Structure formats: structure tokens, C-alpha cells
Amino acid sequence: MVRPITVGVNGSRESLAAVDWAAEEALRCGLPLRIVHAWEVPPAKGDQEALPELQVPRYWARRILRGCADRAAERFPQVVLDAEQISRPPVPALLAESGSAELLVLGHQGLGGMAAAFAGSVGEAVVAQARRPVVLVRADGDTARDVPPGAGNTVAPRGVLVAVDPSRAGDDLLAVAFEAARRRGASLMVLYAWRPAEGHGAARRKAGRREAVQALGALIDPWRDKYPTVELRAQVVQDRPAHALGAAARDASLVIVGRRIRHSSLGSHTGRVTHWAMHHVHCPVVVVAHS
């Protein structure tokens, strides 16, 4: 089954940026693009169909979807396009769409203001539950385009960054990262932020760093043979994970982080580093669920 690149839209600037990113990714991957707008349409009976309070929201819902589809078709005419209005609340609708998508792409506002908190709540709820990769794109962020297929551009694309913890990282996370770098012809930096326990002396810290380097090497060595064309850089940083990620992300065109699948209903389902990346990294962020 061919999985599309699916993008959820709501008419915001962020969702327009998400449409552009998703369409370019669909072109790069040779996959169809699916645009969905989820809105729970109130049921109407008989003469209620003509009520303005029902007609106006329906009109704007159709206009949002049509505008995003027209934008994608005009900018990326080579991409096979499908658009659908879904009469369900956004979170369950997008979760259902993510199950059959290669990627689910959403606009995201990061931090700031009540509007941002409301819009971000949909993205965060989807990320916390989706089993397929979810990409968050910001309208005010760094969305400098990678070199698109056939562009004839000789400028090297900016790199892909993936943050890992060798004790927890799964194959799904690295597979997404290596594929993203391969498709873009970009370098891949694998970042492991390591911190020694409090009270460790210089000798113990040195031994701990050596162990961290060995652990990262053992994690990525099997992938070198699978992706020989990907320029790979491994970096072990003695720092707080979020701080190290923020510094490294300044030079990245795409940041990839993991989310461990949790079955408990208590606590965060994204993790502190992933949550930080969602709100503070300005380039598109891919969140990959893994066991």
C-alpha cells in the first residue's frame, strides 16, 4: 500500500507552511499528498440546513480546504493530490489519518499566547498518541527549502539532526533519520547529550565519556553499511540534552526526536527533550514513536 504524505490544515499561517513542506516532501519521496481539514459539523435537520450559524462555518471549512489544495496544486503540479473534509473533531480525525500516512504534517505555533496554546494543544495531543511519524512546521521558523528534485541547485542542503539516547533509541528513529538525510542528499548528525552523575571526579567523567562514545558508535555502526552515501557525523556532548539540541539545531534543516510509546495514562507521553524541541526548535521537527 502506498502511504501518502498527509497534512492537516486549519486555515492558519502555520498550516499553510505545513502544506508547502508536505507537498515538497511528497515530491521528494515520490508519494501522493493528502490534505485534510477536520471539523465536527453540527448535525442539521430539515430547515436547519439553511440556518446561517450552520452555513457560514461550512462555507469557511470548504474554503480553507480548497485554498490549501489550490496552493499545493499551483506550487507543486507534479504531485498527485487528494483533499478531504472530515466531519470529526480534529484530534481523533488526525490520529486516524496518521495510521495510514507515511508522515502526518501539522502546523505548529510553538510557545506564545492563548491562540498558540489552543492551536498547539491539537498538535501535542496528536504527537502524544500517534504511532506514525508526525512533523511539526512553524510559519515563523526556519523553513529554508532543501534542494528539491531536479532543481539543478549546486548549493549543498543543510544537514539533518537526530537526537538519540543509546540506551533507549529504537531502529524506527534511526531509520527515519537516515532516510531523510538520504533523500535530501544531506549530512546526518547523530547527537547524544551525556551528563555525568553528580560528584563524579575527573577520572570517572573521562571514563563515562568514553563509554558514551562507545555506546553511540555501537548504535550507529550497523547503519553505515545500510546508508553508505549518507555523510554521517556522530557527536557526544557533555551537556543538558535540551541545551545541546538547541545549539546543534541552529544549523539543521530538519530535527528528528523520539517519543517512547507508553501505555500508562499518567504523565507526559512526549518526554522532556521532545516537548522542548516541539516548542523551541524553529526548523521542522519530526517526532518518531518507538518502543
PDB file of N, CA, C and O in Angstrom, residues 29-56:
ATOM      1  N   CYS A  29       9.756  12.367  -2.129  1.00  0.00           N
ATOM      2  CA  CYS A  29       9.587  10.931  -1.870  1.00  0.00           C
ATOM      3  C   CYS A  29       8.870  10.199  -2.999  1.00  0.00           C
ATOM      4  O   CYS A  29       8.801   8.963  -2.985  1.00  0.00           O
ATOM      5  N   GLY A  30       8.291  10.942  -3.940  1.00  0.00           N
ATOM      6  CA  GLY A  30       7.506  10.306  -4.991  1.00  0.00           C
ATOM      7  C   GLY A  30       6.208   9.717  -4.465  1.00  0.00           C
ATOM      8  O   GLY A  30       5.741   8.681  -4.937  1.00  0.00           O
ATOM      9  N   LEU A  31       5.612  10.401  -3.482  1.00  0.00           N
ATOM     10  CA  LEU A  31       4.381   9.922  -2.858  1.00  0.00           C
ATOM     11  C   LEU A  31       3.245  10.909  -3.101  1.00  0.00           C
ATOM     12  O   LEU A  31       3.481  12.094  -3.345  1.00  0.00           O
ATOM     13  N   PRO A  32       2.006  10.440  -3.019  1.00  0.00           N
ATOM     14  CA  PRO A  32       0.876  11.368  -3.137  1.00  0.00           C
ATOM     15  C   PRO A  32       0.763  12.247  -1.902  1.00  0.00           C
ATOM     16  O   PRO A  32       1.270  11.911  -0.825  1.00  0.00           O
ATOM     17  N   LEU A  33       0.098  13.367  -2.069  1.00  0.00           N
ATOM     18  CA  LEU A  33      -0.164  14.302  -0.978  1.00  0.00           C
ATOM     19  C   LEU A  33      -1.646  14.269  -0.645  1.00  0.00           C
ATOM     20  O   LEU A  33      -2.490  14.345  -1.538  1.00  0.00           O
ATOM     21  N   ARG A  34      -1.937  14.169   0.631  1.00  0.00           N
ATOM     22  CA  ARG A  34      -3.328  14.182   1.088  1.00  0.00           C
ATOM     23  C   ARG A  34      -3.500  15.355   2.053  1.00  0.00           C
ATOM     24  O   ARG A  34      -2.745  15.487   3.032  1.00  0.00           O
ATOM     25  N   ILE A  35      -4.484  16.202   1.766  1.00  0.00           N
ATOM     26  CA  ILE A  35      -4.777  17.355   2.615  1.00  0.00           C
ATOM     27  C   ILE A  35      -6.132  17.127   3.279  1.00  0.00           C
ATOM     28  O   ILE A  35      -7.119  16.833   2.590  1.00  0.00           O
ATOM     29  N   VAL A  36      -6.167  17.259   4.592  1.00  0.00           N
ATOM     30  CA  VAL A  36      -7.425  17.040   5.311  1.00  0.00           C
ATOM     31  C   VAL A  36      -7.715  18.224   6.226  1.00  0.00           C
ATOM     32  O   VAL A  36      -6.800  18.841   6.784  1.00  0.00           O
ATOM     33  N   HIS A  37      -8.976  18.539   6.314  1.00  0.00           N
ATOM     34  CA  HIS A  37      -9.438  19.539   7.280  1.00  0.00           C
ATOM     35  C   HIS A  37     -10.510  18.875   8.129  1.00  0.00           C
ATOM     36  O   HIS A  37     -11.549  18.453   7.609  1.00  0.00           O
ATOM     37  N   ALA A  38     -10.232  18.757   9.414  1.00  0.00           N
ATOM     38  CA  ALA A  38     -11.158  18.082  10.320  1.00  0.00           C
ATOM     39  C   ALA A  38     -11.943  19.112  11.113  1.00  0.00           C
ATOM     40  O   ALA A  38     -11.366  19.995  11.755  1.00  0.00           O
ATOM     41  N   TRP A  39     -13.236  18.985  11.042  1.00  0.00           N
ATOM     42  CA  TRP A  39     -14.116  19.902  11.763  1.00  0.00           C
ATOM     43  C   TRP A  39     -15.415  19.172  12.036  1.00  0.00           C
ATOM     44  O   TRP A  39     -16.019  18.594  11.128  1.00  0.00           O
ATOM     45  N   GLU A  40     -15.846  19.201  13.279  1.00  0.00           N
ATOM     46  CA  GLU A  40     -17.068  18.487  13.659  1.00  0.00           C
ATOM     47  C   GLU A  40     -18.280  19.330  13.276  1.00  0.00           C
ATOM     48  O   GLU A  40     -18.627  20.301  13.948  1.00  0.00           O
ATOM     49  N   VAL A  41     -18.901  18.957  12.174  1.00  0.00           N
ATOM     50  CA  VAL A  41     -20.066  19.702  11.677  1.00  0.00           C
ATOM     51  C   VAL A  41     -21.281  19.378  12.527  1.00  0.00           C
ATOM     52  O   VAL A  41     -21.630  18.200  12.696  1.00  0.00           O
ATOM     53  N   PRO A  42     -21.941  20.388  13.088  1.00  0.00           N
ATOM     54  CA  PRO A  42     -23.146  20.111  13.879  1.00  0.00           C
ATOM     55  C   PRO A  42     -24.220  19.459  13.015  1.00  0.00           C
ATOM     56  O   PRO A  42     -24.418  19.845  11.863  1.00  0.00           O
ATOM     57  N   PRO A  43     -24.927  18.470  13.540  1.00  0.00           N
ATOM     58  CA  PRO A  43     -25.985  17.845  12.752  1.00  0.00           C
ATOM     59  C   PRO A  43     -27.132  18.815  12.499  1.00  0.00           C
ATOM     60  O   PRO A  43     -27.441  19.659  13.329  1.00  0.00           O
ATOM     61  N   ALA A  44     -27.715  18.713  11.332  1.00  0.00           N
ATOM     62  CA  ALA A  44     -28.823  19.598  10.971  1.00  0.00           C
ATOM     63  C   ALA A  44     -29.976  18.760  10.429  1.00  0.00           C
ATOM     64  O   ALA A  44     -29.762  17.741   9.784  1.00  0.00           O
ATOM     65  N   LYS A  45     -31.167  19.213  10.713  1.00  0.00           N
ATOM     66  CA  LYS A  45     -32.353  18.502  10.250  1.00  0.00           C
ATOM     67  C   LYS A  45     -33.302  19.485   9.571  1.00  0.00           C
ATOM     68  O   LYS A  45     -33.527  20.586  10.060  1.00  0.00           O
ATOM     69  N   GLY A  46     -33.837  19.057   8.430  1.00  0.00           N
ATOM     70  CA  GLY A  46     -34.867  19.844   7.748  1.00  0.00           C
ATOM     71  C   GLY A  46     -34.418  21.250   7.430  1.00  0.00           C
ATOM     72  O   GLY A  46     -33.397  21.486   6.796  1.00  0.00           O
ATOM     73  N   ASP A  47     -35.202  22.223   7.890  1.00  0.00           N
ATOM     74  CA  ASP A  47     -34.943  23.625   7.596  1.00  0.00           C
ATOM     75  C   ASP A  47     -33.677  24.155   8.254  1.00  0.00           C
ATOM     76  O   ASP A  47     -33.201  25.239   7.908  1.00  0.00           O
ATOM     77  N   GLN A  48     -33.109  23.393   9.216  1.00  0.00           N
ATOM     78  CA  GLN A  48     -31.897  23.867   9.878  1.00  0.00           C
ATOM     79  C   GLN A  48     -30.723  23.988   8.912  1.00  0.00           C
ATOM     80  O   GLN A  48     -29.759  24.704   9.186  1.00  0.00           O
ATOM     81  N   GLU A  49     -30.778  23.259   7.807  1.00  0.00           N
ATOM     82  CA  GLU A  49     -29.684  23.325   6.832  1.00  0.00           C
ATOM     83  C   GLU A  49     -29.455  24.747   6.339  1.00  0.00           C
ATOM     84  O   GLU A  49     -28.348  25.109   5.952  1.00  0.00           O
ATOM     85  N   ALA A  50     -30.508  25.574   6.328  1.00  0.00           N
ATOM     86  CA  ALA A  50     -30.391  26.937   5.799  1.00  0.00           C
ATOM     87  C   ALA A  50     -29.993  27.945   6.866  1.00  0.00           C
ATOM     88  O   ALA A  50     -29.799  29.122   6.564  1.00  0.00           O
ATOM     89  N   LEU A  51     -29.841  27.523   8.122  1.00  0.00           N
ATOM     90  CA  LEU A  51     -29.503  28.458   9.190  1.00  0.00           C
ATOM     91  C   LEU A  51     -28.099  29.030   8.972  1.00  0.00           C
ATOM     92  O   LEU A  51     -27.148  28.294   8.705  1.00  0.00           O
ATOM     93  N   PRO A  52     -27.931  30.367   9.095  1.00  0.00           N
ATOM     94  CA  PRO A  52     -26.611  30.988   8.896  1.00  0.00           C
ATOM     95  C   PRO A  52     -25.546  30.429   9.836  1.00  0.00           C
ATOM     96  O   PRO A  52     -24.384  30.300   9.454  1.00  0.00           O
ATOM     97  N   GLU A  53     -25.939  30.114  11.080  1.00  0.00           N
ATOM     98  CA  GLU A  53     -24.949  29.616  12.032  1.00  0.00           C
ATOM     99  C   GLU A  53     -24.401  28.251  11.641  1.00  0.00           C
ATOM    100  O   GLU A  53     -23.380  27.814  12.175  1.00  0.00           O
ATOM    101  N   LEU A  54     -25.073  27.575  10.698  1.00  0.00           N
ATOM    102  CA  LEU A  54     -24.544  26.324  10.164  1.00  0.00           C
ATOM    103  C   LEU A  54     -23.884  26.535   8.801  1.00  0.00           C
ATOM    104  O   LEU A  54     -22.854  25.926   8.503  1.00  0.00           O
ATOM    105  N   GLN A  55     -24.472  27.391   7.994  1.00  0.00           N
ATOM    106  CA  GLN A  55     -23.952  27.610   6.651  1.00  0.00           C
ATOM    107  C   GLN A  55     -22.598  28.317   6.655  1.00  0.00           C
ATOM    108  O   GLN A  55     -21.699  27.954   5.887  1.00  0.00           O
ATOM    109  N   VAL A  56     -22.438  29.326   7.491  1.00  0.00           N
ATOM    110  CA  VAL A  56     -21.191  30.091   7.498  1.00  0.00           C
ATOM    111  C   VAL A  56     -19.995  29.229   7.885  1.00  0.00           C
ATOM    112  O   VAL A  56     -18.968  29.237   7.195  1.00  0.00           O
TER     113      VAL A  56
END
